[in-house]
PDB file of C-alpha atoms in Angstrom:
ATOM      1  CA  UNK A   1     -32.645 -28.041   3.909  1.00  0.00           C
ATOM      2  CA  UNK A   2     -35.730 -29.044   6.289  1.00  0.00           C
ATOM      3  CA  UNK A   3     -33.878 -30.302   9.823  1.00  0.00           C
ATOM      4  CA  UNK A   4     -37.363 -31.854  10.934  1.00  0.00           C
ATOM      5  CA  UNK A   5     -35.972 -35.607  10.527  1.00  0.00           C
ATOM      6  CA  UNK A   6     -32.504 -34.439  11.704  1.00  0.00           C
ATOM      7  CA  UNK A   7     -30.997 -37.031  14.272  1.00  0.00           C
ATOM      8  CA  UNK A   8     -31.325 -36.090  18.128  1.00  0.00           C
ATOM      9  CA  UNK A   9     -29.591 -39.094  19.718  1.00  0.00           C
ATOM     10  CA  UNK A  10     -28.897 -42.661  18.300  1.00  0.00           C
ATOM     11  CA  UNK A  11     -30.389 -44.664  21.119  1.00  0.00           C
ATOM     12  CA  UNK A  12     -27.842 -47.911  19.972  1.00  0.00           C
ATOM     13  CA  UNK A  13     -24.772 -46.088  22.112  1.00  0.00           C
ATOM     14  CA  UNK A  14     -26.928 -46.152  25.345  1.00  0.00           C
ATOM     15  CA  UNK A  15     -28.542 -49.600  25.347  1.00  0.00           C
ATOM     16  CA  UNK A  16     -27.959 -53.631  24.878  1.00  0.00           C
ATOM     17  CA  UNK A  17     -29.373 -55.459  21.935  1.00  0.00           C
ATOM     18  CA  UNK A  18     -32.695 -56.170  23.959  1.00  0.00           C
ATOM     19  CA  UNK A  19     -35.639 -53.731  22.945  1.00  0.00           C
ATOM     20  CA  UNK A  20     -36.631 -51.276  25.016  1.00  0.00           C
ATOM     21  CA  UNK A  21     -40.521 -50.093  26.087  1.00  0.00           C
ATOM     22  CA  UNK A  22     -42.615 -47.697  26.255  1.00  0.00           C
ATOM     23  CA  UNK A  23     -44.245 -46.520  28.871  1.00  0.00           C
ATOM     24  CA  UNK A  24     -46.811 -43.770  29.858  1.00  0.00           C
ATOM     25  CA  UNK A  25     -47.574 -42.156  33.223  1.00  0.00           C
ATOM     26  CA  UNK A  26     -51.605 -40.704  33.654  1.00  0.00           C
ATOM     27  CA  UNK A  27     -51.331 -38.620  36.367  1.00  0.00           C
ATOM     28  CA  UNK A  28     -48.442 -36.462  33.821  1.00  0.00           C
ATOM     29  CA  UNK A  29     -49.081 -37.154  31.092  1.00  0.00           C
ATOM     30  CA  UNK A  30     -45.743 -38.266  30.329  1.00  0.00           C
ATOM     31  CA  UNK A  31     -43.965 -40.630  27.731  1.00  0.00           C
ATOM     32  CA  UNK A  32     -40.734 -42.453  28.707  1.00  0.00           C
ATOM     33  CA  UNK A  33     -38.386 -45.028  26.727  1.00  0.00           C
ATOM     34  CA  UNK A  34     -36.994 -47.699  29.270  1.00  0.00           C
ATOM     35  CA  UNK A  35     -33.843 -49.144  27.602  1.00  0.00           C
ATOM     36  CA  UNK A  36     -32.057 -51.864  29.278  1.00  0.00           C
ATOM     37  CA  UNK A  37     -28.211 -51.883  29.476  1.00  0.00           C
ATOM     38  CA  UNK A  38     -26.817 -55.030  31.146  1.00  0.00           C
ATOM     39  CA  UNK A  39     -27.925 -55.365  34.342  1.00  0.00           C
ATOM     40  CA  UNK A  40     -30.083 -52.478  34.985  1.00  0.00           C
ATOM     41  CA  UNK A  41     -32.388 -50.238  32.468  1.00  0.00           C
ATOM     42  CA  UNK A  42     -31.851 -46.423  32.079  1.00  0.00           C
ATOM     43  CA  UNK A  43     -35.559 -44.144  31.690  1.00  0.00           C
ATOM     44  CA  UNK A  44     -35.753 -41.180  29.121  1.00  0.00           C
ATOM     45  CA  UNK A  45     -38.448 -38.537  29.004  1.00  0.00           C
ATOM     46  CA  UNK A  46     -39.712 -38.389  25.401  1.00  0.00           C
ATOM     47  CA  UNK A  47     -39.533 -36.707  23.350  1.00  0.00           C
ATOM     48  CA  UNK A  48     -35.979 -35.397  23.822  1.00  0.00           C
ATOM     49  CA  UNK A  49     -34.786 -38.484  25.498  1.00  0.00           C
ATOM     50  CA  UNK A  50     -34.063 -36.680  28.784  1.00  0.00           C
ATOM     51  CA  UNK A  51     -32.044 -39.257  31.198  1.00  0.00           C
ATOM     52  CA  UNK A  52     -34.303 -39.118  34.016  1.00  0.00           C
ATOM     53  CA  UNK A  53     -33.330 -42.359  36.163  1.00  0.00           C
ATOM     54  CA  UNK A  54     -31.282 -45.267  36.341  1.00  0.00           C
ATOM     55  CA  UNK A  55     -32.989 -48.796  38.291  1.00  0.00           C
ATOM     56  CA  UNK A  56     -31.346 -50.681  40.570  1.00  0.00           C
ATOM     57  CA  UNK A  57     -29.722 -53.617  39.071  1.00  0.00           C
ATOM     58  CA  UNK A  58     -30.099 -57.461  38.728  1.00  0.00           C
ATOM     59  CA  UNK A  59     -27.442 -59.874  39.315  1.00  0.00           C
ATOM     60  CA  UNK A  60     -27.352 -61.174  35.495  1.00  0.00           C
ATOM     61  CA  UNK A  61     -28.179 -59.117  32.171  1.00  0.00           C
ATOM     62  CA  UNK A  62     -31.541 -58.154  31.071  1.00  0.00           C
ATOM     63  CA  UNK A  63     -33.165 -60.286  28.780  1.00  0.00           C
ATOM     64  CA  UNK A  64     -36.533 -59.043  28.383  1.00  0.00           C
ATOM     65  CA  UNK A  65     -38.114 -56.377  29.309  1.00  0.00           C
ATOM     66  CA  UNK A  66     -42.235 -55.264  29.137  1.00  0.00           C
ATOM     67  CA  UNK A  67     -44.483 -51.948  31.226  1.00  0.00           C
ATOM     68  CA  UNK A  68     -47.422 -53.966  33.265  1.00  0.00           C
ATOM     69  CA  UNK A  69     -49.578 -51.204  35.268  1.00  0.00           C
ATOM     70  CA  UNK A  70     -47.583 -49.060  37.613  1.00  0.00           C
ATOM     71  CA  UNK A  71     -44.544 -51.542  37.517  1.00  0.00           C
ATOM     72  CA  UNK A  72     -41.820 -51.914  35.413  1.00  0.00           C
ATOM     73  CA  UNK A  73     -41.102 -56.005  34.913  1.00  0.00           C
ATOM     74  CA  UNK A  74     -37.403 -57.268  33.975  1.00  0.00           C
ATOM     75  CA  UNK A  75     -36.423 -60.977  33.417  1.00  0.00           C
ATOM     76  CA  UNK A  76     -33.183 -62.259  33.926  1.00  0.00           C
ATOM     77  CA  UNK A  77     -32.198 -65.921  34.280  1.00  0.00           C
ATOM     78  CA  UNK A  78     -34.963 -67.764  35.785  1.00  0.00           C
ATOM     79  CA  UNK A  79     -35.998 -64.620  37.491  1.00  0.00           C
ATOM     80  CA  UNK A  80     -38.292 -61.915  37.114  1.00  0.00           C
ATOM     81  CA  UNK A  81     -37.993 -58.125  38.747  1.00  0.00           C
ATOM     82  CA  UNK A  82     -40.422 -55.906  39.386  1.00  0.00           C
ATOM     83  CA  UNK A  83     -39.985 -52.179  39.303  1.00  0.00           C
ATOM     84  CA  UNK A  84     -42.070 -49.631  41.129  1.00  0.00           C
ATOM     85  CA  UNK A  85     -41.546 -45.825  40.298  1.00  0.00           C
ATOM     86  CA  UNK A  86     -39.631 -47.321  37.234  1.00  0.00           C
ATOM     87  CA  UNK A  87     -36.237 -47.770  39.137  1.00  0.00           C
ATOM     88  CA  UNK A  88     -36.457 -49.414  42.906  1.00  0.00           C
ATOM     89  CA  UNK A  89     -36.545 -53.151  42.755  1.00  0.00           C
ATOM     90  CA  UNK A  90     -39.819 -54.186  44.747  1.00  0.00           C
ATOM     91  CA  UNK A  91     -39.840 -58.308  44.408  1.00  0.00           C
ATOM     92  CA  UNK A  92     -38.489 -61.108  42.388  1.00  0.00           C
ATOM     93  CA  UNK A  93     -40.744 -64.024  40.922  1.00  0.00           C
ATOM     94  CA  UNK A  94     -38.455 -67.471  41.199  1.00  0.00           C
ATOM     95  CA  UNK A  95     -41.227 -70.034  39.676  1.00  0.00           C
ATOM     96  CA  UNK A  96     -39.646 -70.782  36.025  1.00  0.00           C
ATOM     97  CA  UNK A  97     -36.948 -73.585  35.268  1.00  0.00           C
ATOM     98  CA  UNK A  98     -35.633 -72.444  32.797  1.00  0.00           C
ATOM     99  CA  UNK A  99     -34.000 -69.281  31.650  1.00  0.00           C
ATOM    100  CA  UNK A 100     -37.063 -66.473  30.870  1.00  0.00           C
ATOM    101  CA  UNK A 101     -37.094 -65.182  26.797  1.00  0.00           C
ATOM    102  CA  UNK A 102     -39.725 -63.221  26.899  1.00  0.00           C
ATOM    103  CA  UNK A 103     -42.564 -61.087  28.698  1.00  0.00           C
ATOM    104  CA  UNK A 104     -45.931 -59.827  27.636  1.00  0.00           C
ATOM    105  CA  UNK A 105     -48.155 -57.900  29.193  1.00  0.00           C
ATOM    106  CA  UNK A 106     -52.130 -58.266  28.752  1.00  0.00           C
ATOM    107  CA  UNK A 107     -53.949 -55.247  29.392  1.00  0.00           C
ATOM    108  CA  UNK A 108     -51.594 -54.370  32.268  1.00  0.00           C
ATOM    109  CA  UNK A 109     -54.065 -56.951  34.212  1.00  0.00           C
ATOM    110  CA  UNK A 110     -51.456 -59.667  33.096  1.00  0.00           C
ATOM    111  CA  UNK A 111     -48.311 -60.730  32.851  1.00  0.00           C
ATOM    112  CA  UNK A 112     -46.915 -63.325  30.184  1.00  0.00           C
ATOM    113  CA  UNK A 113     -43.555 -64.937  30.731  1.00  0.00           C
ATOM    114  CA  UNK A 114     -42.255 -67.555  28.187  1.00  0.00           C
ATOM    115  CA  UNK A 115     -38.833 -69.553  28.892  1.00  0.00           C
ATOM    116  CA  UNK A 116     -36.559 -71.859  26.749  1.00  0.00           C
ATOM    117  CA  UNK A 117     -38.068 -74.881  28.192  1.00  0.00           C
ATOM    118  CA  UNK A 118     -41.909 -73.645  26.542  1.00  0.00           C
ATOM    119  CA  UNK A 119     -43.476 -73.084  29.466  1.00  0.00           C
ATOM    120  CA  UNK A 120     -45.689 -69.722  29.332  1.00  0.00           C
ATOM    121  CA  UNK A 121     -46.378 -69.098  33.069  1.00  0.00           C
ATOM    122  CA  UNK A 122     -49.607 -66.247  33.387  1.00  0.00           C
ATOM    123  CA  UNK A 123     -49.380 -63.946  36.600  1.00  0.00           C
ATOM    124  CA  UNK A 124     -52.001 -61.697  37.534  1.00  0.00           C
ATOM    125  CA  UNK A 125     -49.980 -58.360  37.716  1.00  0.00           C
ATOM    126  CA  UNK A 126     -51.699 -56.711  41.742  1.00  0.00           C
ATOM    127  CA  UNK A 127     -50.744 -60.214  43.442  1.00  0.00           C
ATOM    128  CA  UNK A 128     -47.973 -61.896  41.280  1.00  0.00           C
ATOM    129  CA  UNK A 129     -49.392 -65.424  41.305  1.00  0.00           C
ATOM    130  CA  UNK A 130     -49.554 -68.081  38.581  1.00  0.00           C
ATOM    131  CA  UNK A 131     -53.261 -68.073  36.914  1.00  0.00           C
ATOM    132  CA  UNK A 132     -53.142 -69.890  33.615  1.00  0.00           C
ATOM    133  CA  UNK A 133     -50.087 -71.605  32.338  1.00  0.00           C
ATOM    134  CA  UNK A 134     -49.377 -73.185  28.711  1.00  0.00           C
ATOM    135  CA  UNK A 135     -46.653 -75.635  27.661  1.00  0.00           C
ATOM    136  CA  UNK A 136     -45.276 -75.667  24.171  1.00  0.00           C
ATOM    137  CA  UNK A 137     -43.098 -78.555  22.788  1.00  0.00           C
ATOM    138  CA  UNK A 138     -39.509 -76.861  21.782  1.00  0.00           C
ATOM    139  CA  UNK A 139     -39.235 -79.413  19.095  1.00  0.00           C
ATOM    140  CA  UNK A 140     -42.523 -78.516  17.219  1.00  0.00           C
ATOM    141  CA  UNK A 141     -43.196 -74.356  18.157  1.00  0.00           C
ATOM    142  CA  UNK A 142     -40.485 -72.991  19.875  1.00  0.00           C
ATOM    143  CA  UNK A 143     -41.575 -69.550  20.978  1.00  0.00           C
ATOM    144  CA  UNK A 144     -39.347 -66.865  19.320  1.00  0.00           C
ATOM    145  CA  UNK A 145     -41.307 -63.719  19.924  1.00  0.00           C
ATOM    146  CA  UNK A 146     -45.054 -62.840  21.405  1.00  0.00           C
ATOM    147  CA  UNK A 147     -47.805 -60.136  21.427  1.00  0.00           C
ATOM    148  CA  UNK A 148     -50.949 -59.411  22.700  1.00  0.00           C
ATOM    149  CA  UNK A 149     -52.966 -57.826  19.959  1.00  0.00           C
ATOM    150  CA  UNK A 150     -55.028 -54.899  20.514  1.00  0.00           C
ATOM    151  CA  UNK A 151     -57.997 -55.277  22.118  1.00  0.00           C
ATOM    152  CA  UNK A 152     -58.012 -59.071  21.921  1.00  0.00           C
ATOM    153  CA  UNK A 153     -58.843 -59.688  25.547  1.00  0.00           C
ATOM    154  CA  UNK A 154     -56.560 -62.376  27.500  1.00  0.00           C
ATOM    155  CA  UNK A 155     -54.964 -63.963  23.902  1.00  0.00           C
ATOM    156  CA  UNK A 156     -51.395 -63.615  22.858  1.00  0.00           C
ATOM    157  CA  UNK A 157     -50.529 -64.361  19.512  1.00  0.00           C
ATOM    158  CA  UNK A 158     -47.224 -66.707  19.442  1.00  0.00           C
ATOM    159  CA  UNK A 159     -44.385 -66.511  16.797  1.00  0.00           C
ATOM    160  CA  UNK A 160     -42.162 -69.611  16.031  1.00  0.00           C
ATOM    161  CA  UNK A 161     -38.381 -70.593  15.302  1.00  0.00           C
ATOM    162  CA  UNK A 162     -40.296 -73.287  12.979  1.00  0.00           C
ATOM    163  CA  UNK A 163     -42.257 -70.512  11.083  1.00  0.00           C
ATOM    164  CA  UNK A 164     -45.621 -71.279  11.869  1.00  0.00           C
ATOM    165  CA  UNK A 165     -47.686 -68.089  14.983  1.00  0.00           C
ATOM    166  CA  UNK A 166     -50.746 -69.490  16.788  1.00  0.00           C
ATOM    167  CA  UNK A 167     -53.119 -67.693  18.442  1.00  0.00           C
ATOM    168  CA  UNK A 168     -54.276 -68.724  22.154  1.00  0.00           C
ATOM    169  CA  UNK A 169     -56.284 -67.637  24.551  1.00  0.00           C
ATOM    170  CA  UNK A 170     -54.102 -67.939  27.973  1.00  0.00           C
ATOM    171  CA  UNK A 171     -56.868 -68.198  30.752  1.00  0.00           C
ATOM    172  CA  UNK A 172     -59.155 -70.616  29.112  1.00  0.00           C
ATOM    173  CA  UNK A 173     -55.911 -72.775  27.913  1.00  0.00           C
ATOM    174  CA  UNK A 174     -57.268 -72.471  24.274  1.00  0.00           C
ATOM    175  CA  UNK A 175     -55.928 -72.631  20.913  1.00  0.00           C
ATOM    176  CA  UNK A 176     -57.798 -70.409  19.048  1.00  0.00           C
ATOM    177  CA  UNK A 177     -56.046 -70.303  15.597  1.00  0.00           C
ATOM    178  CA  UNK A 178     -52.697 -71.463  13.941  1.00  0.00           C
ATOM    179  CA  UNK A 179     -50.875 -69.538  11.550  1.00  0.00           C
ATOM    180  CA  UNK A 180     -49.146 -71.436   8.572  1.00  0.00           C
ATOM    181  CA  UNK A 181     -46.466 -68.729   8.900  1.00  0.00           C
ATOM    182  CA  UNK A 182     -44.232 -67.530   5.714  1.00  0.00           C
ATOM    183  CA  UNK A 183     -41.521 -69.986   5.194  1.00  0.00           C
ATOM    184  CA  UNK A 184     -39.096 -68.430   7.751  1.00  0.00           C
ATOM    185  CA  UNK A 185     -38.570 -67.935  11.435  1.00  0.00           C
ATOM    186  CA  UNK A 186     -40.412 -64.966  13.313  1.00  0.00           C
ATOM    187  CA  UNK A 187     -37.811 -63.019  14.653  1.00  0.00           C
ATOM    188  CA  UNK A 188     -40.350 -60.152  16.234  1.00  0.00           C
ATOM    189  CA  UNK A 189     -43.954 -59.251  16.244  1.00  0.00           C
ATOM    190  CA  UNK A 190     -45.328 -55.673  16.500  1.00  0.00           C
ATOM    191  CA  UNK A 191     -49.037 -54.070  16.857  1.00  0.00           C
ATOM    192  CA  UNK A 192     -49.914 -51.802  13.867  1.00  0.00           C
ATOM    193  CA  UNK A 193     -52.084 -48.649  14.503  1.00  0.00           C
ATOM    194  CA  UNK A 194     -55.419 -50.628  13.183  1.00  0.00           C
ATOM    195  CA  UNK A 195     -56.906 -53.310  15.026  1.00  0.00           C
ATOM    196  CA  UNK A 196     -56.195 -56.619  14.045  1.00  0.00           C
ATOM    197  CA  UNK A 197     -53.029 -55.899  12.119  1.00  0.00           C
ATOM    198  CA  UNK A 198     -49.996 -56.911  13.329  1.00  0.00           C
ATOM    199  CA  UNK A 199     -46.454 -56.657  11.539  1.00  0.00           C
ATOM    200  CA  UNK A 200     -44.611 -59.821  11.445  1.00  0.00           C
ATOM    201  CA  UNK A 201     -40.500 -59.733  11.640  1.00  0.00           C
ATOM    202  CA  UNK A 202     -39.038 -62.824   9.700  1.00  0.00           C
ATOM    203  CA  UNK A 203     -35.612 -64.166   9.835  1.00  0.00           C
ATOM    204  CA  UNK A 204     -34.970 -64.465   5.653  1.00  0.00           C
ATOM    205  CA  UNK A 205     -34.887 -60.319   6.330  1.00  0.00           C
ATOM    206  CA  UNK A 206     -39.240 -59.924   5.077  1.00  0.00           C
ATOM    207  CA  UNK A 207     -41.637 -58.126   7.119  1.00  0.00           C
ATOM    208  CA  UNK A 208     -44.958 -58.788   6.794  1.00  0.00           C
ATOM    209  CA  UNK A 209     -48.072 -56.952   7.538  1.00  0.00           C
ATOM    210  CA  UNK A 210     -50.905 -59.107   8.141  1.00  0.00           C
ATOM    211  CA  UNK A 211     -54.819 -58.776   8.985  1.00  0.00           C
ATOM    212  CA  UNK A 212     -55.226 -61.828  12.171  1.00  0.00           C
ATOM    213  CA  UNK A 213     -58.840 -61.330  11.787  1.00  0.00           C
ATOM    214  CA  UNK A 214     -58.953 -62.841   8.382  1.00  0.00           C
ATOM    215  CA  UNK A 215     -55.681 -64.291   8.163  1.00  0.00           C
ATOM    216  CA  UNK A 216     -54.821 -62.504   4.843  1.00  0.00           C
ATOM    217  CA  UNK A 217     -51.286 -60.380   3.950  1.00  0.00           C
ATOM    218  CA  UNK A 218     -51.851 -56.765   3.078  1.00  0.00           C
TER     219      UNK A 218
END
Protein backbone atom coordinates (compact mmCIF):
# COMPACT_ATOMS: atom_id res chain seq x y z
CA UNK A 1 0.00 0.00 0.00
CA UNK A 2 1.13 3.65 -1.27
CA UNK A 3 2.44 5.54 2.22
CA UNK A 4 2.35 8.98 0.23
CA UNK A 5 -0.79 10.29 2.39
CA UNK A 6 0.57 8.45 5.48
CA UNK A 7 0.29 10.76 8.66
CA UNK A 8 3.61 12.65 9.78
CA UNK A 9 2.34 14.51 12.86
CA UNK A 10 -1.28 15.47 13.92
CA UNK A 11 -0.72 19.15 14.50
CA UNK A 12 -4.09 19.11 17.15
CA UNK A 13 -1.56 17.65 20.12
CA UNK A 14 0.76 20.75 19.73
CA UNK A 15 -1.63 23.70 19.42
CA UNK A 16 -4.95 25.56 20.94
CA UNK A 17 -8.16 25.67 19.03
CA UNK A 18 -7.04 29.05 17.31
CA UNK A 19 -5.69 28.51 13.63
CA UNK A 20 -2.42 28.77 12.94
CA UNK A 21 -0.50 30.74 9.75
CA UNK A 22 1.54 30.48 7.32
CA UNK A 23 4.30 32.18 6.72
CA UNK A 24 7.19 32.44 4.13
CA UNK A 25 10.71 33.86 4.46
CA UNK A 26 12.40 35.36 0.79
CA UNK A 27 15.74 35.56 1.56
CA UNK A 28 15.36 31.21 2.24
CA UNK A 29 13.06 30.35 0.72
CA UNK A 30 11.45 28.82 3.55
CA UNK A 31 7.82 27.77 4.65
CA UNK A 32 6.88 27.76 8.37
CA UNK A 33 3.46 26.92 10.28
CA UNK A 34 3.11 29.32 13.39
CA UNK A 35 0.66 27.55 15.77
CA UNK A 36 -0.34 29.26 18.85
CA UNK A 37 -0.54 27.36 22.20
CA UNK A 38 -1.83 29.54 25.07
CA UNK A 39 0.18 32.22 25.62
CA UNK A 40 2.90 31.99 23.19
CA UNK A 41 3.03 30.34 19.46
CA UNK A 42 5.52 27.51 18.57
CA UNK A 43 7.23 27.84 14.57
CA UNK A 44 7.68 24.61 12.38
CA UNK A 45 9.76 24.35 9.23
CA UNK A 46 7.53 22.79 6.55
CA UNK A 47 7.37 20.45 5.29
CA UNK A 48 8.35 18.07 8.10
CA UNK A 49 7.13 20.31 10.79
CA UNK A 50 10.61 20.79 12.28
CA UNK A 51 10.19 22.73 15.83
CA UNK A 52 12.38 25.51 15.10
CA UNK A 53 11.38 28.24 17.85
CA UNK A 54 9.20 29.04 20.56
CA UNK A 55 8.08 33.24 21.04
CA UNK A 56 8.10 34.88 24.00
CA UNK A 57 4.80 34.92 25.63
CA UNK A 58 1.79 37.25 26.34
CA UNK A 59 0.20 37.67 29.58
CA UNK A 60 -3.34 36.14 28.39
CA UNK A 61 -4.02 33.35 25.62
CA UNK A 62 -3.78 33.88 22.00
CA UNK A 63 -6.75 34.67 20.28
CA UNK A 64 -5.83 35.45 16.87
CA UNK A 65 -3.13 35.21 15.12
CA UNK A 66 -2.09 36.60 11.22
CA UNK A 67 1.94 37.01 9.21
CA UNK A 68 2.08 40.99 8.22
CA UNK A 69 5.64 41.64 6.42
CA UNK A 70 8.63 40.68 8.48
CA UNK A 71 6.49 40.53 11.77
CA UNK A 72 4.57 38.07 13.27
CA UNK A 73 1.18 39.89 14.92
CA UNK A 74 -0.68 38.15 18.03
CA UNK A 75 -3.86 39.56 19.75
CA UNK A 76 -4.72 38.94 23.11
CA UNK A 77 -7.24 40.85 25.22
CA UNK A 78 -7.35 44.32 24.10
CA UNK A 79 -3.80 43.97 23.00
CA UNK A 80 -1.89 43.31 20.07
CA UNK A 81 1.97 41.82 19.87
CA UNK A 82 4.22 42.13 17.41
CA UNK A 83 6.86 39.58 16.60
CA UNK A 84 10.13 40.21 14.85
CA UNK A 85 12.31 37.13 13.76
CA UNK A 86 8.99 35.21 14.51
CA UNK A 87 9.67 34.83 18.35
CA UNK A 88 11.03 38.19 20.31
CA UNK A 89 8.20 40.41 21.31
CA UNK A 90 9.06 43.95 19.73
CA UNK A 91 5.81 46.27 20.83
CA UNK A 92 2.28 46.06 21.95
CA UNK A 93 -0.66 48.15 20.30
CA UNK A 94 -3.18 49.20 23.41
CA UNK A 95 -5.86 51.31 21.19
CA UNK A 96 -9.01 48.77 21.17
CA UNK A 97 -11.79 48.60 23.98
CA UNK A 98 -12.74 45.75 23.67
CA UNK A 99 -11.33 42.28 23.58
CA UNK A 100 -9.55 41.72 19.79
CA UNK A 101 -11.36 38.53 17.59
CA UNK A 102 -9.63 38.78 14.81
CA UNK A 103 -6.62 40.05 12.53
CA UNK A 104 -6.14 40.42 8.83
CA UNK A 105 -3.49 41.35 7.04
CA UNK A 106 -3.73 43.40 3.59
CA UNK A 107 -0.94 42.90 1.41
CA UNK A 108 1.45 42.84 4.38
CA UNK A 109 1.08 46.86 3.93
CA UNK A 110 -1.87 46.48 6.49
CA UNK A 111 -3.08 45.33 9.37
CA UNK A 112 -6.90 44.58 10.18
CA UNK A 113 -7.98 44.12 13.76
CA UNK A 114 -11.73 43.52 14.56
CA UNK A 115 -13.00 43.35 18.37
CA UNK A 116 -16.32 42.28 20.07
CA UNK A 117 -17.43 45.77 20.35
CA UNK A 118 -17.33 46.06 16.00
CA UNK A 119 -14.81 48.28 15.77
CA UNK A 120 -12.26 47.32 12.81
CA UNK A 121 -9.22 49.53 13.66
CA UNK A 122 -6.65 49.68 10.20
CA UNK A 123 -2.81 50.07 11.08
CA UNK A 124 -0.32 50.64 8.58
CA UNK A 125 2.08 47.65 9.35
CA UNK A 126 6.15 49.95 9.14
CA UNK A 127 4.66 52.59 11.76
CA UNK A 128 1.74 50.87 13.68
CA UNK A 129 -0.71 53.77 13.57
CA UNK A 130 -4.48 53.86 13.06
CA UNK A 131 -5.30 54.81 9.20
CA UNK A 132 -8.87 53.89 8.42
CA UNK A 133 -11.24 52.57 10.98
CA UNK A 134 -14.91 51.00 10.48
CA UNK A 135 -17.64 50.43 13.08
CA UNK A 136 -20.13 47.65 12.74
CA UNK A 137 -23.36 47.44 14.86
CA UNK A 138 -23.10 43.92 16.95
CA UNK A 139 -26.81 43.73 16.79
CA UNK A 140 -27.15 43.80 12.91
CA UNK A 141 -23.41 42.19 11.48
CA UNK A 142 -21.47 40.95 14.10
CA UNK A 143 -18.12 40.09 12.60
CA UNK A 144 -17.46 36.30 12.94
CA UNK A 145 -14.58 35.77 10.58
CA UNK A 146 -12.63 38.09 7.79
CA UNK A 147 -10.41 37.91 4.64
CA UNK A 148 -8.76 39.88 2.31
CA UNK A 149 -9.28 38.35 -1.08
CA UNK A 150 -6.60 37.98 -3.48
CA UNK A 151 -5.54 40.73 -5.18
CA UNK A 152 -8.45 42.92 -4.11
CA UNK A 153 -6.39 45.89 -3.05
CA UNK A 154 -7.22 47.49 0.56
CA UNK A 155 -10.95 45.47 0.83
CA UNK A 156 -11.69 42.76 3.29
CA UNK A 157 -14.57 40.77 2.80
CA UNK A 158 -16.61 40.42 6.28
CA UNK A 159 -18.49 37.23 7.47
CA UNK A 160 -21.46 37.49 9.97
CA UNK A 161 -22.98 35.67 13.16
CA UNK A 162 -26.37 36.93 11.35
CA UNK A 163 -25.46 35.15 8.01
CA UNK A 164 -25.21 37.85 5.74
CA UNK A 165 -20.60 38.85 4.37
CA UNK A 166 -20.15 42.38 3.00
CA UNK A 167 -17.52 43.52 1.16
CA UNK A 168 -15.67 46.97 2.11
CA UNK A 169 -13.09 48.79 1.12
CA UNK A 170 -11.18 49.86 4.55
CA UNK A 171 -9.26 53.12 3.50
CA UNK A 172 -11.95 54.82 1.59
CA UNK A 173 -14.61 53.71 4.48
CA UNK A 174 -16.74 52.08 1.65
CA UNK A 175 -19.24 49.47 1.37
CA UNK A 176 -18.72 48.00 -1.70
CA UNK A 177 -21.12 44.96 -1.76
CA UNK A 178 -23.36 42.92 0.71
CA UNK A 179 -23.72 39.37 0.62
CA UNK A 180 -27.26 37.84 1.37
CA UNK A 181 -25.28 34.98 2.95
CA UNK A 182 -26.74 31.18 3.09
CA UNK A 183 -29.11 30.94 5.91
CA UNK A 184 -26.44 30.24 8.60
CA UNK A 185 -23.63 31.85 10.50
CA UNK A 186 -20.04 32.13 8.85
CA UNK A 187 -17.92 30.37 11.03
CA UNK A 188 -14.54 30.91 8.69
CA UNK A 189 -13.58 32.26 5.37
CA UNK A 190 -10.68 30.96 3.22
CA UNK A 191 -8.95 32.15 -0.25
CA UNK A 192 -9.24 29.45 -2.99
CA UNK A 193 -6.32 29.06 -5.52
CA UNK A 194 -8.39 31.23 -8.31
CA UNK A 195 -8.99 34.74 -7.94
CA UNK A 196 -12.13 35.79 -6.76
CA UNK A 197 -13.17 32.55 -5.13
CA UNK A 198 -13.34 32.28 -1.73
CA UNK A 199 -14.66 29.20 0.41
CA UNK A 200 -17.19 30.10 2.90
CA UNK A 201 -17.33 28.00 6.44
CA UNK A 202 -21.03 27.96 7.78
CA UNK A 203 -22.20 27.05 11.15
CA UNK A 204 -25.30 24.41 9.96
CA UNK A 205 -21.81 22.25 9.06
CA UNK A 206 -22.01 23.55 4.71
CA UNK A 207 -19.12 24.93 3.01
CA UNK A 208 -19.55 26.89 0.26
CA UNK A 209 -17.44 27.85 -2.61
CA UNK A 210 -18.38 31.01 -4.08
CA UNK A 211 -17.25 33.37 -7.13
CA UNK A 212 -17.29 37.34 -5.15
CA UNK A 213 -16.89 38.71 -8.53
CA UNK A 214 -20.29 37.66 -9.65
CA UNK A 215 -21.77 36.69 -6.53
CA UNK A 216 -22.78 33.18 -7.79
CA UNK A 217 -22.12 29.50 -5.84
CA UNK A 218 -20.01 27.08 -7.81
Amino acid sequence: MSRIYSPYRVLGLYSSDIPFVLKYVPSSGAHYAVVPVGERFNVYKLPKLTLVGSSDSVETPIKSLASCGDVLVASSGKTIYIFRNSRYLLRRLQLHTNDITHLCSLQNLLLASVDEGGLTNVWNSKSWEIVSHIEFSTKSFRVTSVLCPLNYKNKILFGSFQGPLQLWNVMSRRLLYWFKGFNSSVTCLQQAPAVDVCAIGLADGRVIIHNLRYDVTL
